[in-house]
CSV table of C-alpha atoms in Angstrom, one decimal:
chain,number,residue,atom,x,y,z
A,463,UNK,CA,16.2,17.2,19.0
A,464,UNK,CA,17.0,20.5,17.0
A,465,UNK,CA,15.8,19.0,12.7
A,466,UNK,CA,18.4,20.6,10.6
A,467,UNK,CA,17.8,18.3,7.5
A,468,UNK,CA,16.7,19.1,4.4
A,469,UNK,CA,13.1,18.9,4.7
A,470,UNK,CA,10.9,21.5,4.0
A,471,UNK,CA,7.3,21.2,4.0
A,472,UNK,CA,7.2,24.8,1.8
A,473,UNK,CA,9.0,23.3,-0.8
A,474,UNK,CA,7.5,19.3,-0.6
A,475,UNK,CA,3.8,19.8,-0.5
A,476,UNK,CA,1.7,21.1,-3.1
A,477,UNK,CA,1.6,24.6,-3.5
A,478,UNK,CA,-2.6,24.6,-3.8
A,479,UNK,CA,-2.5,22.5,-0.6
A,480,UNK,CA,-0.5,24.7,1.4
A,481,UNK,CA,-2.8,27.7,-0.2
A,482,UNK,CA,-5.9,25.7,0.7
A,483,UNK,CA,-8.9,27.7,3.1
A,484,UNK,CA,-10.3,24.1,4.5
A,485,UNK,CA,-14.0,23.9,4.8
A,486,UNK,CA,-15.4,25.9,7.8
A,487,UNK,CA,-18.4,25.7,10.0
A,488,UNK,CA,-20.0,27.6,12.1
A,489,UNK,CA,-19.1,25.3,15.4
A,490,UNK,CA,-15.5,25.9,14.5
A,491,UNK,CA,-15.8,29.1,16.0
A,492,UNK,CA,-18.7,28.5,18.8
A,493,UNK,CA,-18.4,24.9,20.1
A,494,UNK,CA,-21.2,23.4,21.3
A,495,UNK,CA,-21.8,22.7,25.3
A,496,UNK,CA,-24.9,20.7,25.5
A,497,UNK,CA,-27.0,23.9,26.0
A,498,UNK,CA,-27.3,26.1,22.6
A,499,UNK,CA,-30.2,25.7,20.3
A,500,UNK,CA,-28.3,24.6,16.7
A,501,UNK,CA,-29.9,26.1,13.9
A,502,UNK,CA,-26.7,26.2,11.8
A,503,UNK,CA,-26.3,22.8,10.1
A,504,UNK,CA,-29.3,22.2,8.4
A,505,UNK,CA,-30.0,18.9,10.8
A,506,UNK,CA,-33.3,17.2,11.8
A,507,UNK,CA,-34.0,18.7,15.2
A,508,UNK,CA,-36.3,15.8,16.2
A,509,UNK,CA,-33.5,13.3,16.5
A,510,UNK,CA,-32.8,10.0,13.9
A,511,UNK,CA,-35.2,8.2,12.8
A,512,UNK,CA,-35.2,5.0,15.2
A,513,UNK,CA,-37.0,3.4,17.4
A,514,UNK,CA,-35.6,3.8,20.5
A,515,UNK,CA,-38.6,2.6,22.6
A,516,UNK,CA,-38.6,-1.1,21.4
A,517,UNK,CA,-37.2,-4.0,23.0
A,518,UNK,CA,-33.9,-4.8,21.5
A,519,UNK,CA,-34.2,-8.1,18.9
A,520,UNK,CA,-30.6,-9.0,18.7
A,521,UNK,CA,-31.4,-11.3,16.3
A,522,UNK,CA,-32.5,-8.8,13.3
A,523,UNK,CA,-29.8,-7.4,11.1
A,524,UNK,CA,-30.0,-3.3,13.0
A,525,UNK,CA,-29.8,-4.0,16.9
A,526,UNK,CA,-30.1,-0.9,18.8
A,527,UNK,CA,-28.6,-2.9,21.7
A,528,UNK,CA,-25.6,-3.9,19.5
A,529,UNK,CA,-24.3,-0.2,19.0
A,530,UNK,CA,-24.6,0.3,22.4
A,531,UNK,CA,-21.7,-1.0,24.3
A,532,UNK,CA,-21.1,0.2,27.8
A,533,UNK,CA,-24.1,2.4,28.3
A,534,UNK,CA,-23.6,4.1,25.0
A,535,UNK,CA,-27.5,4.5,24.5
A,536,UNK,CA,-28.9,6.0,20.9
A,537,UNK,CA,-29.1,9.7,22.3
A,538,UNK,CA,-25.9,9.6,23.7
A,539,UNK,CA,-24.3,9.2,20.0
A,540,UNK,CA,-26.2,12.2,19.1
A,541,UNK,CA,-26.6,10.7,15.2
A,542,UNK,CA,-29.3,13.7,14.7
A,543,UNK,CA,-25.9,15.9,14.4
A,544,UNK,CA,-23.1,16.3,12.8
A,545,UNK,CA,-20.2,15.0,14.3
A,546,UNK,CA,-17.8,17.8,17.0
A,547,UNK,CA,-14.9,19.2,14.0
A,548,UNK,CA,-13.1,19.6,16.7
A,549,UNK,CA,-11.1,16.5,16.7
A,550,UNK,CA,-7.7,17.2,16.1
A,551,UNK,CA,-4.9,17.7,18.8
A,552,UNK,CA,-2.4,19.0,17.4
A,553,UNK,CA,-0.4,16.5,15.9
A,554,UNK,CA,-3.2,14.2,15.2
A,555,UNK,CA,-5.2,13.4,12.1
A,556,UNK,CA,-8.2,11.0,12.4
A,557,UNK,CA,-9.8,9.5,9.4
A,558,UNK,CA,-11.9,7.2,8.0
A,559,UNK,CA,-9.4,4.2,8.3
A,560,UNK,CA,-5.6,4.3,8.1
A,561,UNK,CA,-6.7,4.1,4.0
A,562,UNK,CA,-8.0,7.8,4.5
A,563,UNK,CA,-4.6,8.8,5.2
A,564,UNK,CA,-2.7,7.1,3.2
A,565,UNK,CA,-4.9,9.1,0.4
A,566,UNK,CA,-4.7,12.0,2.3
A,567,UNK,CA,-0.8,11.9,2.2
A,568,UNK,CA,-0.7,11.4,-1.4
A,569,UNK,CA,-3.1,14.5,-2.3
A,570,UNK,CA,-0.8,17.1,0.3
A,571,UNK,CA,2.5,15.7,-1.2
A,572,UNK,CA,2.4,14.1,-4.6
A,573,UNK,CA,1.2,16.4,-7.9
A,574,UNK,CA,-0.7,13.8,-10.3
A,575,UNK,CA,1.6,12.9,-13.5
A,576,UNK,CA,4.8,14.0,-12.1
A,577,UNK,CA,5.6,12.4,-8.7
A,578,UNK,CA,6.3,9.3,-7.0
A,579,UNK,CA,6.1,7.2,-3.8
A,580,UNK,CA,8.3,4.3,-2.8
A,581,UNK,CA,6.8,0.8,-1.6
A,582,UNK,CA,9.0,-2.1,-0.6
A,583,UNK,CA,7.1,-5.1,-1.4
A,584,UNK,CA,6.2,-6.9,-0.4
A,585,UNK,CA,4.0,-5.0,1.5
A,586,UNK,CA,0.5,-3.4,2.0
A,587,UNK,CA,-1.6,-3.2,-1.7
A,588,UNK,CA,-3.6,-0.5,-0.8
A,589,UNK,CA,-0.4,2.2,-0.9
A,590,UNK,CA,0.1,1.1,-4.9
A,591,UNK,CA,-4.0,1.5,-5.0
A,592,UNK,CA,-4.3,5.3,-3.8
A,593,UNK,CA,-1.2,5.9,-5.9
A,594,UNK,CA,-3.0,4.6,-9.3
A,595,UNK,CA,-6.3,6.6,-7.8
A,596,UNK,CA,-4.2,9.7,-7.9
A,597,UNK,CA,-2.3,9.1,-11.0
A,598,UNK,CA,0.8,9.0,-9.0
A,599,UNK,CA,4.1,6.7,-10.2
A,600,UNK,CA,5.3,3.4,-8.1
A,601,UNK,CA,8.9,2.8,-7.5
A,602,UNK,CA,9.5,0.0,-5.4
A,603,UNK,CA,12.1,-1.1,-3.6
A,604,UNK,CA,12.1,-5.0,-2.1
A,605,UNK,CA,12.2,-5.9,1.0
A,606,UNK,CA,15.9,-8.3,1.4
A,607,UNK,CA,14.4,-11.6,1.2
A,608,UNK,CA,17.4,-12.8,1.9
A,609,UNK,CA,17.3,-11.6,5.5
A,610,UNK,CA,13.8,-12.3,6.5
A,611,UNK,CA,12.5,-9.8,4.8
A,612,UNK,CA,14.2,-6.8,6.5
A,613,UNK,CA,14.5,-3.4,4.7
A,614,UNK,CA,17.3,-2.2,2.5
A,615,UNK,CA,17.9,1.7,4.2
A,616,UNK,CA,21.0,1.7,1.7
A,617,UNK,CA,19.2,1.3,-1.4
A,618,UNK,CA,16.4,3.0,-0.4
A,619,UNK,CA,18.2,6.0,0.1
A,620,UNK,CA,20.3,5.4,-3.5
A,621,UNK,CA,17.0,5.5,-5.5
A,622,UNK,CA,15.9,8.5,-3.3
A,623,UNK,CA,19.2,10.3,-4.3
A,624,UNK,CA,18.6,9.4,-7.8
A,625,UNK,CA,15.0,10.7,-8.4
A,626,UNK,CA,13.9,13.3,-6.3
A,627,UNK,CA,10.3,13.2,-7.9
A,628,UNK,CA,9.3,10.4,-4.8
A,629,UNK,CA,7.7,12.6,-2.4
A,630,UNK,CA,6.6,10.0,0.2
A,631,UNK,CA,8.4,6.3,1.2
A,632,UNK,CA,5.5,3.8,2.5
A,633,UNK,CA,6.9,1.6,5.1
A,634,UNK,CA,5.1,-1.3,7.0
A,635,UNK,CA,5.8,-2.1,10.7
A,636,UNK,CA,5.5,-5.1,11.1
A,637,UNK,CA,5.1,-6.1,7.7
A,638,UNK,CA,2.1,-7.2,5.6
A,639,UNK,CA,2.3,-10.1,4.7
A,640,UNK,CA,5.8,-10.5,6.2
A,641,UNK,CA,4.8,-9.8,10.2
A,642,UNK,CA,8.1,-8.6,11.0
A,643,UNK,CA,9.6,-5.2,12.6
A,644,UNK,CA,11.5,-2.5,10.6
A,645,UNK,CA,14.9,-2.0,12.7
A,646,UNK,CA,14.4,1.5,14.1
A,647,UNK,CA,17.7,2.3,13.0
A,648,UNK,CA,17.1,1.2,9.4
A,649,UNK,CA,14.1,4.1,9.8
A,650,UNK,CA,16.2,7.1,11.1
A,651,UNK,CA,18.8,6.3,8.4
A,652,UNK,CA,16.1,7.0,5.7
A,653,UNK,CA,14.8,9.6,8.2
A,654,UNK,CA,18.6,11.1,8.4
A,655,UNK,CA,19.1,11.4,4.3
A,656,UNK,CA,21.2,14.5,3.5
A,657,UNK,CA,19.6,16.0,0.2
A,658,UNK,CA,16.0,14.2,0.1
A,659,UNK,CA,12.8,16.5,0.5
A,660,UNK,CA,10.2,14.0,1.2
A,661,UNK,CA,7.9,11.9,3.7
A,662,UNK,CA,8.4,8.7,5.6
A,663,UNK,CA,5.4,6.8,6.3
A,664,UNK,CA,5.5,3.9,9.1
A,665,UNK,CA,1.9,2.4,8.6
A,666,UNK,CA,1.9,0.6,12.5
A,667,UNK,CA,-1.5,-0.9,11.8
A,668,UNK,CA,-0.4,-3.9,13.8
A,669,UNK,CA,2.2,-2.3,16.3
A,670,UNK,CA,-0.2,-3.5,19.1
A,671,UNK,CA,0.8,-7.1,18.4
A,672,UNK,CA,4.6,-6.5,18.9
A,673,UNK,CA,6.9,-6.0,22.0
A,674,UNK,CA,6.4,-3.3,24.2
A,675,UNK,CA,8.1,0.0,23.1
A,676,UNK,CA,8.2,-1.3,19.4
A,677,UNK,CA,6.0,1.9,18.3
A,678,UNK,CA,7.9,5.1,16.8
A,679,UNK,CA,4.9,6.9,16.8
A,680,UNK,CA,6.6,9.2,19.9
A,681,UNK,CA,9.4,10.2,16.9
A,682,UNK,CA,7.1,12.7,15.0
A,683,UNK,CA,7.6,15.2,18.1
A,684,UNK,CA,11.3,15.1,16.6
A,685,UNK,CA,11.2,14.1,13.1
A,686,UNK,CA,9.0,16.8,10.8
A,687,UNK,CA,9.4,14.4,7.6
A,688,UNK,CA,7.7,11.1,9.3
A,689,UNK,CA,4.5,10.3,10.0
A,690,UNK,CA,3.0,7.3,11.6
A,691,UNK,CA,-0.5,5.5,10.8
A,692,UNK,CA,-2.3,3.4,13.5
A,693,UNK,CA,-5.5,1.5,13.8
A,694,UNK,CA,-8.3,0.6,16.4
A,695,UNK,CA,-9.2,-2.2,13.5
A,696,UNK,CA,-7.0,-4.8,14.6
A,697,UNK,CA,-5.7,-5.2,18.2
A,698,UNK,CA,-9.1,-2.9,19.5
A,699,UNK,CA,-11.5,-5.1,17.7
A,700,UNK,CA,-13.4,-2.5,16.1
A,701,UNK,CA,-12.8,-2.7,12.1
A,702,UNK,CA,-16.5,-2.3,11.8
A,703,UNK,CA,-15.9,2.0,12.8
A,704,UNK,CA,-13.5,2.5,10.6
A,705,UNK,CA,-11.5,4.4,12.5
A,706,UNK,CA,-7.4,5.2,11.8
A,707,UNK,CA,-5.1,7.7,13.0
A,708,UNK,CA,-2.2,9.4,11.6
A,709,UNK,CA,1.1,11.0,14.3
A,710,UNK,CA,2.5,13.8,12.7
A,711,UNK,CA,4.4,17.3,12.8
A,712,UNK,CA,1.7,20.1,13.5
A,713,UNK,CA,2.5,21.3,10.2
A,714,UNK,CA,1.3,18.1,8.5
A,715,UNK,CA,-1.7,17.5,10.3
A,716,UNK,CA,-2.6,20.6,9.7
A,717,UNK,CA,-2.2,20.1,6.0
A,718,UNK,CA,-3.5,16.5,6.0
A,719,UNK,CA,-6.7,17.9,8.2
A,720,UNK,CA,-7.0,20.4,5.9
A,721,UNK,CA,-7.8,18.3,2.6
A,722,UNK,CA,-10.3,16.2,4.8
A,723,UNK,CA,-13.9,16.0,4.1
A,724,UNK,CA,-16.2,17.3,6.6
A,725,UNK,CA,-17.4,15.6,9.7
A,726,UNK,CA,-16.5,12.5,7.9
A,727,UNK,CA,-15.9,10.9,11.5
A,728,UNK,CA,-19.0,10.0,11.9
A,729,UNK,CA,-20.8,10.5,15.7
A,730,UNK,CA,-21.1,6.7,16.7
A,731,UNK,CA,-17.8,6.1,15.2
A,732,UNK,CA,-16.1,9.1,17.6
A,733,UNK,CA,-18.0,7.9,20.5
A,734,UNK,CA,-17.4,4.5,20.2
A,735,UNK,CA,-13.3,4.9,19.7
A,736,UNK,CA,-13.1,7.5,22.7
A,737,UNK,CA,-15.1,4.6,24.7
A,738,UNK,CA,-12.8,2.0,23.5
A,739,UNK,CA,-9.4,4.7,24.8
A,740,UNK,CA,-10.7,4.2,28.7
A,741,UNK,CA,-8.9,2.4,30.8
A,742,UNK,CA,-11.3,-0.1,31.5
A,743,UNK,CA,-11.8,-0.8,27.9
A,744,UNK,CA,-7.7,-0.7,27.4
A,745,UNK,CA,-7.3,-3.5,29.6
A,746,UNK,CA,-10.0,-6.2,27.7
A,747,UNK,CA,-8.2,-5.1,24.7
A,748,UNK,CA,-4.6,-5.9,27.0
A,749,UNK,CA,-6.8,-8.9,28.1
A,750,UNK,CA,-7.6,-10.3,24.6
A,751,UNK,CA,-4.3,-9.1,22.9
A,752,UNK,CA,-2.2,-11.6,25.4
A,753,UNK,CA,-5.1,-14.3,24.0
A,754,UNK,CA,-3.9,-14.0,20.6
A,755,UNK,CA,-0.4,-14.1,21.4
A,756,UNK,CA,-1.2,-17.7,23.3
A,757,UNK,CA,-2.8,-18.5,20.2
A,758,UNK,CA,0.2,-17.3,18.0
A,759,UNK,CA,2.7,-19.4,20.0
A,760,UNK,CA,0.3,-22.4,19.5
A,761,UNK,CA,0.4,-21.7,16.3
A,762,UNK,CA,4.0,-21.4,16.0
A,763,UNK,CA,4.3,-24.9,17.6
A,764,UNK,CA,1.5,-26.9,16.1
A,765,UNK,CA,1.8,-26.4,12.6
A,766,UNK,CA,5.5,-27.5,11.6
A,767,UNK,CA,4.6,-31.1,13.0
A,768,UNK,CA,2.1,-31.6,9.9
A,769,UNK,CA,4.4,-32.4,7.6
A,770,UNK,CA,4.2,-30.5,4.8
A,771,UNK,CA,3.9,-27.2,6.3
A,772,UNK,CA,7.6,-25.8,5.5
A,773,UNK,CA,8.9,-22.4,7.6
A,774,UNK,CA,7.6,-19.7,8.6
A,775,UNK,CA,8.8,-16.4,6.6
A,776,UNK,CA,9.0,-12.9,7.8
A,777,UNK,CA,8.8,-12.4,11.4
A,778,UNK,CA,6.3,-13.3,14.2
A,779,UNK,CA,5.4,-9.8,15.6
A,780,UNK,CA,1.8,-9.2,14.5
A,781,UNK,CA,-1.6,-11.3,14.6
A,782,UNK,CA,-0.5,-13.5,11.6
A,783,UNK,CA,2.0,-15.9,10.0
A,784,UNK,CA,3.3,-16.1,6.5
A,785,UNK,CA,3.6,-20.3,6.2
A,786,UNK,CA,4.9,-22.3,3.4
A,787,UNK,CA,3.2,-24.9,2.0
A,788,UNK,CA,5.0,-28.0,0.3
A,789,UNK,CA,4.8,-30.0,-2.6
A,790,UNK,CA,5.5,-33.5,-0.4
A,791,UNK,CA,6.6,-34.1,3.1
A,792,UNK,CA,9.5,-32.2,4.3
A,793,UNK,CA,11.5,-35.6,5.0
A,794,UNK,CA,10.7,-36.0,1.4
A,795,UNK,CA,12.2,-33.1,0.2
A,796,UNK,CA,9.5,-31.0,-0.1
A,797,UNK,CA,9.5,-27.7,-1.6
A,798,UNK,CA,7.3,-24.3,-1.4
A,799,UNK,CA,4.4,-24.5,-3.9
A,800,UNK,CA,2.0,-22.5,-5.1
A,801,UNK,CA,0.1,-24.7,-6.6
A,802,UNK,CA,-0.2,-26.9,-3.2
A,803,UNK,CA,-0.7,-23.3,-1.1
A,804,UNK,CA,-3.7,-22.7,-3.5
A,805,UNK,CA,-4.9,-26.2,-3.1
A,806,UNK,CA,-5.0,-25.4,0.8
A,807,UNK,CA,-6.5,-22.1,0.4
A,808,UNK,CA,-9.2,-23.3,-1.8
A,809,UNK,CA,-10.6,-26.8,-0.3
A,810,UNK,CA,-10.0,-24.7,3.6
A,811,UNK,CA,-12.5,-21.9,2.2
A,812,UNK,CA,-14.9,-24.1,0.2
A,813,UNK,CA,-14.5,-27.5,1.4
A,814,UNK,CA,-13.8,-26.7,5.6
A,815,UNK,CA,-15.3,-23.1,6.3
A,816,UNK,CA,-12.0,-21.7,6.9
A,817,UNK,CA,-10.8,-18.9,5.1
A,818,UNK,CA,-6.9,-17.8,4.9
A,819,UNK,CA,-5.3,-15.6,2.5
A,820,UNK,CA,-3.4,-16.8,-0.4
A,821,UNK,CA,0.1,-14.9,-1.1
A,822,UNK,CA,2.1,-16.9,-3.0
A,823,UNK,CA,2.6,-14.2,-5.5
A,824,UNK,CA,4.5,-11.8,-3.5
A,825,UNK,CA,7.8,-11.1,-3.5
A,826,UNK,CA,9.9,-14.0,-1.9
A,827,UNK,CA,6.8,-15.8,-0.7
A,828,UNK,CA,6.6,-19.0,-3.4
A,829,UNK,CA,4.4,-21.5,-1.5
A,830,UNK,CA,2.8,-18.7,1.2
A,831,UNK,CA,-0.4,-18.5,2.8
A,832,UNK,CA,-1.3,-16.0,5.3
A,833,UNK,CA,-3.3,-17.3,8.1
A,834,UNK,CA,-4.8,-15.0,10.9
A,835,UNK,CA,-4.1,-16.2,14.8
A,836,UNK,CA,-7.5,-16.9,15.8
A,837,UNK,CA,-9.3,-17.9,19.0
A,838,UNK,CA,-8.4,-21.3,20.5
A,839,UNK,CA,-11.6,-23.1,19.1
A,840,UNK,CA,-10.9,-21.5,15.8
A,841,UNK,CA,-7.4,-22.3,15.8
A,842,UNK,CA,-8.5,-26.4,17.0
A,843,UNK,CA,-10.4,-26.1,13.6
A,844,UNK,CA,-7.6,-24.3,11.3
A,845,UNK,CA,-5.4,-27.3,12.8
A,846,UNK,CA,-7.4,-29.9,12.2
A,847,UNK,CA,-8.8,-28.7,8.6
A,848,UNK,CA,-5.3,-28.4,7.9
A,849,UNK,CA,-3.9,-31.7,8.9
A,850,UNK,CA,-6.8,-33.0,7.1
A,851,UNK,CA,-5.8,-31.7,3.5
A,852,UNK,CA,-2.0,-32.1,3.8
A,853,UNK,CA,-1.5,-35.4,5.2
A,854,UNK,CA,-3.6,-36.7,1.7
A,855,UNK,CA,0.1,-35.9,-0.4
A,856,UNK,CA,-1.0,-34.8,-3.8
A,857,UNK,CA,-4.6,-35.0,-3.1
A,858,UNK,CA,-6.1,-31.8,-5.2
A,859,UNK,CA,-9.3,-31.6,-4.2
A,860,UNK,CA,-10.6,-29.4,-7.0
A,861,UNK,CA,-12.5,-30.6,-9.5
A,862,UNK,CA,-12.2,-31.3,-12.9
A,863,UNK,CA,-8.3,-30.4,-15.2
A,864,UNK,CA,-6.5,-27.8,-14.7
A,865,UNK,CA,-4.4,-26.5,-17.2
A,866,UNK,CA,-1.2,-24.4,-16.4
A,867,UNK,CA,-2.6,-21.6,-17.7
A,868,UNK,CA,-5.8,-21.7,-15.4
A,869,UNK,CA,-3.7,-23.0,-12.5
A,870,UNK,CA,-1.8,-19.5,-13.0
A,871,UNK,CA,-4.9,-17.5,-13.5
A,872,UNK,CA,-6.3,-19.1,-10.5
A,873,UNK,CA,-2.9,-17.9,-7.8
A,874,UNK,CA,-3.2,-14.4,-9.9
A,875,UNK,CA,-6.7,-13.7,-8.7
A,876,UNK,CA,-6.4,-14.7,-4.9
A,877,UNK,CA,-3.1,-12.7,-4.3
A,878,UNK,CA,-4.6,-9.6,-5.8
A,879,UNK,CA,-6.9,-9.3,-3.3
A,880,UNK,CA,-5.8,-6.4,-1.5
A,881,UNK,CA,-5.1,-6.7,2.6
């Protein structure tokens, strides 16, 4: 497809952006092959400082063994150097999580004190986060909760008409907390605005969890004003690398790999991701993907016969579901409440050993917890910890009175937690 909207990146991103000289090294310029002697980079020549002749105790808190998956032995990672700059395909940015580029997008588009980006909550806290970080305004748009949580392209591209200081439009896909897909459609209408000079970001950290083709990250070969985050933290396993990746135009990456710190990708981290991107490694990630979809389904038909679990909100297209908790039995007449979710989240987490998220102060989500699909002996225990607590109607297991005040402070400070 031939763009002929009114993006421009010349006239979007910061002018000292576009005029930035990123940071250079020397193996820019003379990549290394295994065979030169490095004296450029100020490293240790003799290698890290660990014991690599020991047996591995993987008991103690640093395994050599445990970083060392599929033959991936302590030399191989070469953590004596800095990591290859070299990284970037052309319409690629890697970072430090998808949190890296959600940062990353801010500093390229967004000047501090004057501009804005657009969340539809409810939705991911950490885009609201960077924004405050950068002193950059919030306008939000909600999510129709009305309609499952779907988005409003209509309104969203009123308010963009209407204030053309938001520079980038955060969009989740599938939602967090609402585990639902954005239409595609509802995308290339805020993609297709006539007048609006901006960025659309589809955050797909859990894309890998939906149907088959569900993923628009193919769209940036056609679309210069999107870009499209993904993970290896949730469907690869492999939160503890901290790796994310951002599709864009080669214009953008090149800006967003620009304002990058150097050799932030650390060695272990790059060696570990490019292991995890074979195909033998692809299919136990297939393998345990199509576990936790089992588990989901379980899940889905488990939990509404305890009785005062209500619906399920949102969508079921990720690795978690958004449940409502009542105040009494459903037959009852039992209503979302917060005050019973928080009761749940609490005696689970301190009471039972199992730990869910509390969201009943989103948008649309009175009476919500957020509950991970787990493996089958964790979900026997969620199920069983849970029918436990509910089926005692009214039962507060906390101790001592709580006022309305407290009970309010209480909700406040689990939903801000930010995930």
């Amino acid at each position: 497809m031939d763009y002929k909207g009114p993006f421009c990146l010349q006239t979007c991103a910061r002018p000292n952006i576009l005029a930035l000289q990123p940071y250079r090294c020397a193996r820019d310029d003379y990549k290394d092959d295994g065979s030169n002697i490095l004296l450029d980079a100020n490293e240790n020549a003799y290698g890290p400082s660990l014991d690599t002749t020991r047996t591995s105790d993987h008991n103690s808190p640093i395994s050599i063994g445990s970083i060392s998956p599929h033959n991936l032995d302590i030399d191989s990672l070469g953590l004596n150097r800095y990591p290859d700059p070299n990284l970037t395909p052309e319409n690629l940015f890697v970072g430090v999580g998808s949190d890296e580029a959600i940062d990353a997008l801010l500093r390229c588009f967004c000047t501090p004190a004057h501009d804005k980006i657009l969340t539809c909550p409810p939705t991911y806290g950490m885009y609201a986060v960077s924004a405050q970080v950068n002193d950059i305004g919030i306008v939000r748009v909600p999510l129709d909760t009305e309609q499952a949580f779907q988005l409003q392209p209509d309104a969203i591209n009123s308010t963009l008409s209407s204030d053309p200081s938001i520079k980038v439009v955060y969009i989740c896909s599938p939602g967090n907390p609402t585990a639902n897909l954005v239409s595609k459609s509802d995308i290339q209408k805020i993609l297709e605005h006539p007048t609006w000079n901006g960025i659309v970001v589809l955050d797909e950290a859990y894309i890998d969890f939906s149907p088959d083709g569900a993923s628009l990250a193919e769209w940036v070969t056609e679309w210069p004003n999107l870009v499209v985050m993904q993970t290896l933290s949730k469907a690869f396993g492999l939160a503890g690398i901290r790796l994310g990746a951002a599709f864009a135009s080669p214009e953008v990456a090149r800006l967003l790999n620009n304002v990058k710190a150097p050799y932030n990708v650390s060695s272990p981290t790059s060696a570990l991701a490019t292991a995890a991107l074979q195909p033998e490694n692809l299919a136990v990630m297939r393998n345990n993907r199509a576990k936790i979809l089992k588990q989901r389904e379980r899940m889905l038909n488990e939990l509404p016969k305890i009785s005062r679990i209500g619906g399920f909100l949102g969508g079921t297209d990720s690795n978690f579901l958004l449940v409502e908790i009542l105040d009494k039995a459903r037959d009852q007449g039992g209503k979302p409440s917060n005050e019973s979710a928080m009761a749940l989240y609490e005696e689970l987490a301190e009471g039972r050993g199992v730990v869910v998220r509390f969201r009943g102060k989103e948008l649309g989500c009175e009476g919500c917890v957020r509950i991970t699909v787990g493996t089958s002996e964790e979900v026997d225990r969620l199920l069983a910890e849970t029918r436990s607590i509910l089926q005692h109607e009214g039962t507060d297991y906390r101790t001592g009175p709580s006022s309305s005040q407290e009970e309010e402070n209480r909700e406040k400070k689990a939903n801000e937690v930010v995930a």
